[in-house]
Structure formats: structure tokens, C-alpha cells
PDB file of N, CA and C in Angstrom:
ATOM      1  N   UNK A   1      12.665   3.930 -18.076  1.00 53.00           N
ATOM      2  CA  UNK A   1      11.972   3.538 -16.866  1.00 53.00           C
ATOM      3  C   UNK A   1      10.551   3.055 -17.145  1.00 53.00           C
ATOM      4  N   UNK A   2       9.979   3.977 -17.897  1.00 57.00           N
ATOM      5  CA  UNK A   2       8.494   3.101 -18.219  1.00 57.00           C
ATOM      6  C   UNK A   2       8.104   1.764 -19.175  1.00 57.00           C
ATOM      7  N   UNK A   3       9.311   1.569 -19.945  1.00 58.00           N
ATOM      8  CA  UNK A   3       9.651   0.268 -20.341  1.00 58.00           C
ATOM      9  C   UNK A   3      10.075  -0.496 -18.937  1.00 58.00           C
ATOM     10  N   UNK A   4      10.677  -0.773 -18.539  1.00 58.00           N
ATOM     11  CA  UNK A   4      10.878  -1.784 -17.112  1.00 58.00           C
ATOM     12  C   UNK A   4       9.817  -1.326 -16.169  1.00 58.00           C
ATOM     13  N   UNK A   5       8.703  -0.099 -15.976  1.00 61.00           N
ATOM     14  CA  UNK A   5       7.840  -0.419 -14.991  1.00 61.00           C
ATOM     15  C   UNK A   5       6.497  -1.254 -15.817  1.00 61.00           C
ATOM     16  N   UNK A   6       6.685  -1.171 -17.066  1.00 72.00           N
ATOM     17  CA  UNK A   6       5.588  -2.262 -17.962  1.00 72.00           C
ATOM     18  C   UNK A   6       5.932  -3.804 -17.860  1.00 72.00           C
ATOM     19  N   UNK A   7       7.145  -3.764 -17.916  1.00 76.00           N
ATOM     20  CA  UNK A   7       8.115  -5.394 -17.774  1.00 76.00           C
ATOM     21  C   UNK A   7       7.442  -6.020 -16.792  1.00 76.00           C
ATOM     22  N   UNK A   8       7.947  -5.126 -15.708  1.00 78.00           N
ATOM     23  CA  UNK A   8       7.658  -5.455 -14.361  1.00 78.00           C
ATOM     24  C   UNK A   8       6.801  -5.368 -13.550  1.00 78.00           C
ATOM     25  N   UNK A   9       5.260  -4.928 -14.432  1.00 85.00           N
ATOM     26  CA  UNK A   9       4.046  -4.799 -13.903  1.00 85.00           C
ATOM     27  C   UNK A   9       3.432  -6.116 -13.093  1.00 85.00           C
ATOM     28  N   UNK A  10       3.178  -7.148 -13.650  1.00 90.00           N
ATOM     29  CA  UNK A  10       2.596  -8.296 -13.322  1.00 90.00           C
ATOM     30  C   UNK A  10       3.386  -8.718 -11.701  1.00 90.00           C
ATOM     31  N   UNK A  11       4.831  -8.732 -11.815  1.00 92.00           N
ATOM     32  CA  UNK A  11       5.561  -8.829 -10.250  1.00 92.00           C
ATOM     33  C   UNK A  11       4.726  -7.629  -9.121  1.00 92.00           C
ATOM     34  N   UNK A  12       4.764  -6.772  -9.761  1.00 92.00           N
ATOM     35  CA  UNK A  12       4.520  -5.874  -8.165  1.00 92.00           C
ATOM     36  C   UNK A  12       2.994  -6.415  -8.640  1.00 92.00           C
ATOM     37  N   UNK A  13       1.780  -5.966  -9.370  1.00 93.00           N
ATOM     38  CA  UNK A  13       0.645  -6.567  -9.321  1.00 93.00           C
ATOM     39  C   UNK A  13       0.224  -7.946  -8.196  1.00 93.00           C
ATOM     40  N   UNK A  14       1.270  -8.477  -8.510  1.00 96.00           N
ATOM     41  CA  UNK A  14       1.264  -9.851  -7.524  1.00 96.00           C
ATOM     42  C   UNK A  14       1.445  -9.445  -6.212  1.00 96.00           C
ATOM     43  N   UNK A  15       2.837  -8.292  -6.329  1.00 95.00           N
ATOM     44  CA  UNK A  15       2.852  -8.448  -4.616  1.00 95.00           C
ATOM     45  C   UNK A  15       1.956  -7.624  -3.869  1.00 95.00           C
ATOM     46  N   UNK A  16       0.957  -6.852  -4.498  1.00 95.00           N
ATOM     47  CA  UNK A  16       0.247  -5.592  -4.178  1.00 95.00           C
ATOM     48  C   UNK A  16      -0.877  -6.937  -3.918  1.00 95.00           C
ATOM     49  N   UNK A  17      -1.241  -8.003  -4.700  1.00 95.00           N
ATOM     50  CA  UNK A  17      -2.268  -8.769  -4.484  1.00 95.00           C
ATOM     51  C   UNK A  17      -2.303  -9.384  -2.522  1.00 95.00           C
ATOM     52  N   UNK A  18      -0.692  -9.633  -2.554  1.00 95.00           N
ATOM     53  CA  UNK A  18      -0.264 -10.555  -1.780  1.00 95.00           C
ATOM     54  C   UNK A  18      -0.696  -9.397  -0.089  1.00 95.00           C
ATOM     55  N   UNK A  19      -0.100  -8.576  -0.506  1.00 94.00           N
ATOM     56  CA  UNK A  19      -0.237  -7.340   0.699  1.00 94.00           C
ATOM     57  C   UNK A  19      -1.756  -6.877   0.848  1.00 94.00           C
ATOM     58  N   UNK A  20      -2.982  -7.048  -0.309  1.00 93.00           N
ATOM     59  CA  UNK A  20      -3.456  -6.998   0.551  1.00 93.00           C
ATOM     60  C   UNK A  20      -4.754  -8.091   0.719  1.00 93.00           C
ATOM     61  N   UNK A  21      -4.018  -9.159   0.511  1.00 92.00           N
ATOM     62  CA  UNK A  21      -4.758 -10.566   1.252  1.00 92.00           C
ATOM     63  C   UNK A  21      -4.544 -10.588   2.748  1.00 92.00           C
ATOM     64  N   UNK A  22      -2.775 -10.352   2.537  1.00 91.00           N
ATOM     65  CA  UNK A  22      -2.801 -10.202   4.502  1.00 91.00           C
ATOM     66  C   UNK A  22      -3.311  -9.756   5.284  1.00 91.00           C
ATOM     67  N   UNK A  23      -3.915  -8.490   4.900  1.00 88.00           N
ATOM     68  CA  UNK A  23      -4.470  -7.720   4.899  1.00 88.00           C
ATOM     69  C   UNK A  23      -3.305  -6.212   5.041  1.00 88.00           C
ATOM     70  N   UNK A  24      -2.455  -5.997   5.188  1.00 91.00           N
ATOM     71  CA  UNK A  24      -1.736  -4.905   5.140  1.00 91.00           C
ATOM     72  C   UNK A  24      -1.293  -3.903   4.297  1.00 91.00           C
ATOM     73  N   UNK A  25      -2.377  -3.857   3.024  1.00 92.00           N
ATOM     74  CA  UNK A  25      -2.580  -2.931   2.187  1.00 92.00           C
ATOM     75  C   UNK A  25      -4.056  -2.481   2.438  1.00 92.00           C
ATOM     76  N   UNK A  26      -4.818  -1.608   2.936  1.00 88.00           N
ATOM     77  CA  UNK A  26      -5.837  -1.382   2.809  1.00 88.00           C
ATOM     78  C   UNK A  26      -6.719  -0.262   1.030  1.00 88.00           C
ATOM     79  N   UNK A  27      -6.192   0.180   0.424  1.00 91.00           N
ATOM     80  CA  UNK A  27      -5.577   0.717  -0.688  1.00 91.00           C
ATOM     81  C   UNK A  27      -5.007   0.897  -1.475  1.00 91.00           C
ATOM     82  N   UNK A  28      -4.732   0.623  -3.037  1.00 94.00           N
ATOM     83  CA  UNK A  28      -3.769   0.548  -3.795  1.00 94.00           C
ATOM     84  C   UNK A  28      -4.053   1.259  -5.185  1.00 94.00           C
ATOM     85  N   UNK A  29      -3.499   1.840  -5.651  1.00 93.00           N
ATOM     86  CA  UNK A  29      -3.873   2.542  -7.059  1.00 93.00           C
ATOM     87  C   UNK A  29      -3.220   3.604  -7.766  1.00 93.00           C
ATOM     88  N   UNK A  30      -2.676   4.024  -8.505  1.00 93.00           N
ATOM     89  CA  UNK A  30      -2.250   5.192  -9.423  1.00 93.00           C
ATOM     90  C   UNK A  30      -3.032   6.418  -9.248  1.00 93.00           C
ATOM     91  N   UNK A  31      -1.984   7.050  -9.657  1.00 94.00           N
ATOM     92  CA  UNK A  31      -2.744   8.770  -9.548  1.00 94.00           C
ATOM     93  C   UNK A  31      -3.608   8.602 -10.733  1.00 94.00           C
ATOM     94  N   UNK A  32      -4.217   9.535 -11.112  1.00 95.00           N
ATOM     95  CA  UNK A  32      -5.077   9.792 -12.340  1.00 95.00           C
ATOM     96  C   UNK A  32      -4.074   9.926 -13.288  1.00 95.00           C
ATOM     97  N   UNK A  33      -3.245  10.840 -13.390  1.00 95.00           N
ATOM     98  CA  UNK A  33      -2.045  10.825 -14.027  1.00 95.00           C
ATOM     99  C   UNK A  33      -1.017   9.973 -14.753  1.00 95.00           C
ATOM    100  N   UNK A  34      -1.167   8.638 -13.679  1.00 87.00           N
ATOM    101  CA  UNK A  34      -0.332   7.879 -13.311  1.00 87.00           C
ATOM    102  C   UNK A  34       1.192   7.957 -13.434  1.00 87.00           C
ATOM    103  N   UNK A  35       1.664   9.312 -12.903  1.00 88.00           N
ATOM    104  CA  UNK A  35       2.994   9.749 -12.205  1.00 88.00           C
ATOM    105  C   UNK A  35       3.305   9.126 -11.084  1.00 88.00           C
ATOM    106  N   UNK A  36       2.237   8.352 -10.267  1.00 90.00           N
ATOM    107  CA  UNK A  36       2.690   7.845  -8.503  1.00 90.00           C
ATOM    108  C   UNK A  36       1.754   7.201  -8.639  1.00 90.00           C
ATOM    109  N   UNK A  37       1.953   5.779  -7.444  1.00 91.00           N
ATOM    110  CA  UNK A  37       1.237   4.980  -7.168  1.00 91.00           C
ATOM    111  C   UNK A  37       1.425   5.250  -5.757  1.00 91.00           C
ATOM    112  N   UNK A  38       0.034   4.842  -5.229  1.00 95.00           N
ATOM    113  CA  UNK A  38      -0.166   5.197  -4.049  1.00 95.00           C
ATOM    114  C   UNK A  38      -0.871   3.947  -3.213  1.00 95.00           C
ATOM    115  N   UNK A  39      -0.506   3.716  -2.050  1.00 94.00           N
ATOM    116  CA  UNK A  39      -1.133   2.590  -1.216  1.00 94.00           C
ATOM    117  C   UNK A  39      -1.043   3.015   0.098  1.00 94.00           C
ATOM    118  N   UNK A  40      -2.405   2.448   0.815  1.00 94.00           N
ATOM    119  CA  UNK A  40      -2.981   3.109   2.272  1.00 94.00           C
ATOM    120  C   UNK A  40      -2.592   1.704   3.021  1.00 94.00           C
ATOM    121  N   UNK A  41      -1.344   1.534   3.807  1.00 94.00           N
ATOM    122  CA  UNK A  41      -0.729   0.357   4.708  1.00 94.00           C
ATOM    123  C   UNK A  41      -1.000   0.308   5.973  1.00 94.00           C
ATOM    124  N   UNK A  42      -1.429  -0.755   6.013  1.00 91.00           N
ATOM    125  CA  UNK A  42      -1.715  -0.760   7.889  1.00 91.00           C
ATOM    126  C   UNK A  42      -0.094  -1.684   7.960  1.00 91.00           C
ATOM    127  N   UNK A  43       0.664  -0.687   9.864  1.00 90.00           N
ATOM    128  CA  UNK A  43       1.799  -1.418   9.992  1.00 90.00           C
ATOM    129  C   UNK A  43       1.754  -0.885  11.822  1.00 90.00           C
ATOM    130  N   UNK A  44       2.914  -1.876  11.778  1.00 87.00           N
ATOM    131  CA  UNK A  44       3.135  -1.316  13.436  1.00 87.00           C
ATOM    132  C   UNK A  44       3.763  -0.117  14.021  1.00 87.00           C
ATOM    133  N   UNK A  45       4.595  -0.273  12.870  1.00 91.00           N
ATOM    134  CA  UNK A  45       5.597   1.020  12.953  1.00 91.00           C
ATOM    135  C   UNK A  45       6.208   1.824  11.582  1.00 91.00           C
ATOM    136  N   UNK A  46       6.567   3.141  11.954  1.00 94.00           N
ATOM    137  CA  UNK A  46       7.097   3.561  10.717  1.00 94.00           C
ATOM    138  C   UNK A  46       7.979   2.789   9.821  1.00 94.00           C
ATOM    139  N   UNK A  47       9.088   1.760  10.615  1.00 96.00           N
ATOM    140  CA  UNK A  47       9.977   0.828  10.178  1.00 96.00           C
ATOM    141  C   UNK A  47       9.612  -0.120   9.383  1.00 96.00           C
ATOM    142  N   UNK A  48       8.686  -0.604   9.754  1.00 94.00           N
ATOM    143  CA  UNK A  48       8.170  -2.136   9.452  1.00 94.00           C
ATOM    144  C   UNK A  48       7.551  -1.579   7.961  1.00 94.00           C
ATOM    145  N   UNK A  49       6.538  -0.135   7.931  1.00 95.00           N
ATOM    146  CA  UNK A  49       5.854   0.059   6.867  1.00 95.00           C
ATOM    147  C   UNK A  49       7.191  -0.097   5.650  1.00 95.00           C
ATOM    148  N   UNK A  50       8.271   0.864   6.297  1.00 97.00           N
ATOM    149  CA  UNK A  50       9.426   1.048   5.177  1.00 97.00           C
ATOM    150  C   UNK A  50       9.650  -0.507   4.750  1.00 97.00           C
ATOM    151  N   UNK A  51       9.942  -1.360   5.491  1.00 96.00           N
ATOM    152  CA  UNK A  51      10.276  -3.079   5.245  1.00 96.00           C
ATOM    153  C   UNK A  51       9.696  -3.272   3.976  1.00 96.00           C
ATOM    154  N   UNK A  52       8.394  -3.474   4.486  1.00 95.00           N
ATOM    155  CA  UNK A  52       6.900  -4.059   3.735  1.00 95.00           C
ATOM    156  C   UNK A  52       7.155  -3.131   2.253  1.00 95.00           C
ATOM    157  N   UNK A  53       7.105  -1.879   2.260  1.00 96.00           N
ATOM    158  CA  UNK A  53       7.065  -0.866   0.780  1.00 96.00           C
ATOM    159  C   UNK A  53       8.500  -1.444  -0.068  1.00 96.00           C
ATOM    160  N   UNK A  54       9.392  -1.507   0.908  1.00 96.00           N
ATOM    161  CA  UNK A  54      10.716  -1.700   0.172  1.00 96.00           C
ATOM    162  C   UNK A  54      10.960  -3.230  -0.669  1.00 96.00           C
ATOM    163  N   UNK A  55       9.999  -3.826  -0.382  1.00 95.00           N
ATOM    164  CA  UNK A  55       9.767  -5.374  -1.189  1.00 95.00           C
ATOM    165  C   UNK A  55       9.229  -5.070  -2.484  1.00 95.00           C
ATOM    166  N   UNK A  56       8.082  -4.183  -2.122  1.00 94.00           N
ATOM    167  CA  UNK A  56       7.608  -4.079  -3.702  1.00 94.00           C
ATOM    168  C   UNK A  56       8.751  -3.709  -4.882  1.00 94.00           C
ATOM    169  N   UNK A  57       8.583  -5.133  -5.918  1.00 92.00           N
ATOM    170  CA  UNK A  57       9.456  -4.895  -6.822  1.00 92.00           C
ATOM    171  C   UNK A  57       9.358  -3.896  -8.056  1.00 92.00           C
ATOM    172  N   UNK A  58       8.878  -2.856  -7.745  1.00 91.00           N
ATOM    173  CA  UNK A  58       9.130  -1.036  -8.571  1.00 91.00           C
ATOM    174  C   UNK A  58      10.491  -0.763  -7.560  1.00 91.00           C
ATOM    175  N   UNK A  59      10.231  -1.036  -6.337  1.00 92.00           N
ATOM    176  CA  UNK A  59      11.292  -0.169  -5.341  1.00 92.00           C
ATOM    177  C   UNK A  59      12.582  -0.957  -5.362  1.00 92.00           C
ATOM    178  N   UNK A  60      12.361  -2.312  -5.365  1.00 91.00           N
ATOM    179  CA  UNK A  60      13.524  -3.255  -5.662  1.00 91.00           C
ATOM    180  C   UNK A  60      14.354  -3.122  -6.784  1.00 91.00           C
ATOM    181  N   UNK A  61      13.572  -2.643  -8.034  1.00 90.00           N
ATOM    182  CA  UNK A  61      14.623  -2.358  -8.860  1.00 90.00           C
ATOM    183  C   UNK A  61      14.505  -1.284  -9.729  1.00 90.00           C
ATOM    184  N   UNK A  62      14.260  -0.335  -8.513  1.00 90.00           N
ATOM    185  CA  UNK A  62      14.130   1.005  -8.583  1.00 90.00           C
ATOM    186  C   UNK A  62      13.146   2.250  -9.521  1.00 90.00           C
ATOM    187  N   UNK A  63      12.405   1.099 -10.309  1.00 87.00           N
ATOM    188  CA  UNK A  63      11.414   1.904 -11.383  1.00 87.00           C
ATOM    189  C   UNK A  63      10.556   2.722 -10.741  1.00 87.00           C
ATOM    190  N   UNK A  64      10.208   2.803  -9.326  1.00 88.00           N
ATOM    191  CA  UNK A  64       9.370   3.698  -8.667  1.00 88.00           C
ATOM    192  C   UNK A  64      10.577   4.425  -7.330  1.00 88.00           C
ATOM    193  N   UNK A  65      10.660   5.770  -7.017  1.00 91.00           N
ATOM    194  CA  UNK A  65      10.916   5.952  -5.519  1.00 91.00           C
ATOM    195  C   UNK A  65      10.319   6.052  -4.468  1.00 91.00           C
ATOM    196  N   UNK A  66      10.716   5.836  -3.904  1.00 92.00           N
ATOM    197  CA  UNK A  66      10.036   5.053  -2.534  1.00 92.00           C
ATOM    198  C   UNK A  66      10.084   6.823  -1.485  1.00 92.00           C
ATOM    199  N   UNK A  67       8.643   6.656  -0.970  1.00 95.00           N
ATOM    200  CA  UNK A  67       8.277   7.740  -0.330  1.00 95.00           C
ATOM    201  C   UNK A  67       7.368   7.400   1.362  1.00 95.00           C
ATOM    202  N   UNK A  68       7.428   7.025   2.354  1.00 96.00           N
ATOM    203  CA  UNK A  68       6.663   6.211   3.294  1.00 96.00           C
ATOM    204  C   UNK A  68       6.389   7.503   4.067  1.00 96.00           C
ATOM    205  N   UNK A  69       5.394   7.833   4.329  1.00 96.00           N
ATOM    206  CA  UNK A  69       4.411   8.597   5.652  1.00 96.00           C
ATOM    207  C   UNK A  69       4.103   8.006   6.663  1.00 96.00           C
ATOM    208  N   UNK A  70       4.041   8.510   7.897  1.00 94.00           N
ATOM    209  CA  UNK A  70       3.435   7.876   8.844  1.00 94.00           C
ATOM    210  C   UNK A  70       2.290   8.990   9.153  1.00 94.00           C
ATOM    211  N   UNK A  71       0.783   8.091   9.068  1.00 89.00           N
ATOM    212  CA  UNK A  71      -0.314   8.636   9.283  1.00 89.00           C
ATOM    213  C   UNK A  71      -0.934   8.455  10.204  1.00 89.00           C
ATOM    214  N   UNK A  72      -2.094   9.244  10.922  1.00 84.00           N
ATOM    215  CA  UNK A  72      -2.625   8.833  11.943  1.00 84.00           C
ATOM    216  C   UNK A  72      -3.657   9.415  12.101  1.00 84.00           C
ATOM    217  N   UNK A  73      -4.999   8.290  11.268  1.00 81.00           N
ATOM    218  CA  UNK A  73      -6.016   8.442  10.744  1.00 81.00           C
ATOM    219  C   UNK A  73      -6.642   8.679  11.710  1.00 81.00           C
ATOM    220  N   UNK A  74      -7.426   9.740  11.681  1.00 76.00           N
ATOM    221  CA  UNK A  74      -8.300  10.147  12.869  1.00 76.00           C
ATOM    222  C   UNK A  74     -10.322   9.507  12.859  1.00 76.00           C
ATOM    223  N   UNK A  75     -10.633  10.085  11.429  1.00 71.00           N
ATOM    224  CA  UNK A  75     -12.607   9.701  10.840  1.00 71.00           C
ATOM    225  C   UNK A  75     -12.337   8.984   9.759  1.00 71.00           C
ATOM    226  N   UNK A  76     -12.724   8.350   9.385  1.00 69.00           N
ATOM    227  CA  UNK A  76     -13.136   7.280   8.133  1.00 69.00           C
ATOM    228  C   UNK A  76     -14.746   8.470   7.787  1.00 69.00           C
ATOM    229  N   UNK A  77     -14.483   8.583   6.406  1.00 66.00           N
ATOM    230  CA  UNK A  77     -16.022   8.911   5.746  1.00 66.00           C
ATOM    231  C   UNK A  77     -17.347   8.047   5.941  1.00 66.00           C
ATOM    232  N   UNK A  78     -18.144   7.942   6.033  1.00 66.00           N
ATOM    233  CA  UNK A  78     -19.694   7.537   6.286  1.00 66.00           C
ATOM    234  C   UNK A  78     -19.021   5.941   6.793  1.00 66.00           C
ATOM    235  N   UNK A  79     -18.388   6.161   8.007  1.00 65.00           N
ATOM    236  CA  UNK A  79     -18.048   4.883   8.829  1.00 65.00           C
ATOM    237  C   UNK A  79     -18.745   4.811  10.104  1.00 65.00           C
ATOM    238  N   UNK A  80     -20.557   4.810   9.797  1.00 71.00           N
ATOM    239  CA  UNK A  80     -20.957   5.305  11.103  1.00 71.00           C
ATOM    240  C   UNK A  80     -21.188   3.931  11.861  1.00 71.00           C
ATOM    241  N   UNK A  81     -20.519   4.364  13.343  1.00 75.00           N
ATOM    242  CA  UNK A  81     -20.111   3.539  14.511  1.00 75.00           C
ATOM    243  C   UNK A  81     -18.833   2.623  14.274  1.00 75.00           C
ATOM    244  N   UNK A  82     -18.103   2.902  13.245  1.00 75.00           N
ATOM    245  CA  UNK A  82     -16.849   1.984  13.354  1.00 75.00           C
ATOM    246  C   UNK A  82     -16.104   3.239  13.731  1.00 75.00           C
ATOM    247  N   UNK A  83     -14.967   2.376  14.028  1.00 77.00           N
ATOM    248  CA  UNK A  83     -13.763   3.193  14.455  1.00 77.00           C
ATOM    249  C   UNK A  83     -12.685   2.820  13.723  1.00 77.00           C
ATOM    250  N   UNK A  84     -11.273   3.717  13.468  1.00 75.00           N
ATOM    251  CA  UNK A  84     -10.097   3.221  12.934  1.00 75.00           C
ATOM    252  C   UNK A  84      -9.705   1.975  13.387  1.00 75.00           C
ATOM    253  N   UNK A  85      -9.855   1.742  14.541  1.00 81.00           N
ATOM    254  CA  UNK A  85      -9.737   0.350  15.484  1.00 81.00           C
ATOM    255  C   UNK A  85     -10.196  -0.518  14.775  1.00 81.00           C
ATOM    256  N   UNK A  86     -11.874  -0.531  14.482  1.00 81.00           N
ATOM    257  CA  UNK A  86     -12.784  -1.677  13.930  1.00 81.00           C
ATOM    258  C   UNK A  86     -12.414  -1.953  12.545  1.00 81.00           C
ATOM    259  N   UNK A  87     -11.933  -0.859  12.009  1.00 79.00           N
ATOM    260  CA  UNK A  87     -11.324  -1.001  10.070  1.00 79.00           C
ATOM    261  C   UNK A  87     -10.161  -1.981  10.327  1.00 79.00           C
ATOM    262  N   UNK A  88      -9.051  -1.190  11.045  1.00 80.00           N
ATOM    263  CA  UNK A  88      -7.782  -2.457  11.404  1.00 80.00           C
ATOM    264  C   UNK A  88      -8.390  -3.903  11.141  1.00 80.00           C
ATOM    265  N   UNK A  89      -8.771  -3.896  12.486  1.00 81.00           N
ATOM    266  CA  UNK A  89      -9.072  -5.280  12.389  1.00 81.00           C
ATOM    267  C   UNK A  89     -10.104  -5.943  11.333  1.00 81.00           C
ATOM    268  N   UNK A  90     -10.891  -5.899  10.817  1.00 78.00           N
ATOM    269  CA  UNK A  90     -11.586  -6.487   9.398  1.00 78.00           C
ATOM    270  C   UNK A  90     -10.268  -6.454   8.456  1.00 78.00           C
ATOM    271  N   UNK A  91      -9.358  -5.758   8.594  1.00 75.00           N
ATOM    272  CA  UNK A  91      -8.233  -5.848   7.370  1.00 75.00           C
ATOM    273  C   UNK A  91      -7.941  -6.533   7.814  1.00 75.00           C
ATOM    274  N   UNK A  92      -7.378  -7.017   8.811  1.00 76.00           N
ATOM    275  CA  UNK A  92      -6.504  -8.078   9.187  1.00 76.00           C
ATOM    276  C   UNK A  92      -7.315  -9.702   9.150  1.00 76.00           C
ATOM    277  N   UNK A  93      -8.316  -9.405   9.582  1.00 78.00           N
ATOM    278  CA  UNK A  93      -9.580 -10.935   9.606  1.00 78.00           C
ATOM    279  C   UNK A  93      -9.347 -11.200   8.295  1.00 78.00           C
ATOM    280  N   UNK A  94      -9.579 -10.635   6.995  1.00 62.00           N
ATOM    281  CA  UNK A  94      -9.457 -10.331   5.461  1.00 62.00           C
ATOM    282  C   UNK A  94     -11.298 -10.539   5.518  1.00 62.00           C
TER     283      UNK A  94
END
């Protein structure tokens, strides 16, 4: 497996680029470890997030398993006067 997630680094790299130009990755990165990769998704719904995760090609051809949360960010750290609202949207403007 860590031979094909090295293969196949540069593909998901790309699509992790691509997700978050759209802006619908707000986060992306490896544990310290690097046992898990982890990414903070803005989506509409729990569904759509699963869609969007299930493209990335680790999950496509299975070198990573696929794990989706639905969160519901309450404070952003030293985000003084924005709101989760105001972050959304700058992700999405890019």
C-alpha cells in the first residue's frame, strides 16, 4: 500500500489542489505520523461531502479509507468579528 500511495501521490496532490481552488477544501495535511490524512471540507450536506472525498484518488483505488464526519463548527481561533458564515464564504470567493 505505501508503494501505490507514493505512485499515486502527485494524482490526489492534484486533486487536493483542485478542491481547494474551488474552494471546498478549507484544510489539507497528514498527521505528524503520517498514518491519516486529514482535510477540513466545506459541503452542503453529509452526502455531497462523501461524493467530493470519494473522488480523491487514495479512496478510488483504495490506498487510503475513507472516513467522512459531519461537523458543526461553532468559534474559529483569533477570528475576531468573523463568523463561520464569513470563513464560508471567502472559501468560496477563493
Amino acid at each position: 500500500m505505501e508503494e501505490d500511495k507514493e505512485t499515486h501521490y502527485d494524482e490526489h496532490r492534484l486533486w487536493l489542489e483542485k478542491q481547494h481552488k474551488a474552494g471546498r477544501l478549507l484544510f489539507s495535511g497528514p498527521t505528524t505520523d503520517g498514518v491519516y490524512g486529514i482535510y477540513i471540507m466545506l459541503a452542503s450536506s453529509l452526502d455531497e461531502a462523501k461524493e467530493i472525498a470519494a473522488e480523491d484518488s487514495h479512496h478510488r483505488r483504495g490506498i487510503r479509507a475513507m472516513e467522512v464526519l459531519e461537523w458543526d463548527p461553532r468559534h474559529a481561533f483569533r477570528m475576531d468579528k468573523l463568523t463561520i458564515a464569513d470563513v464560508e464564504q471567502m472559501a468560496r470567493n477563493g
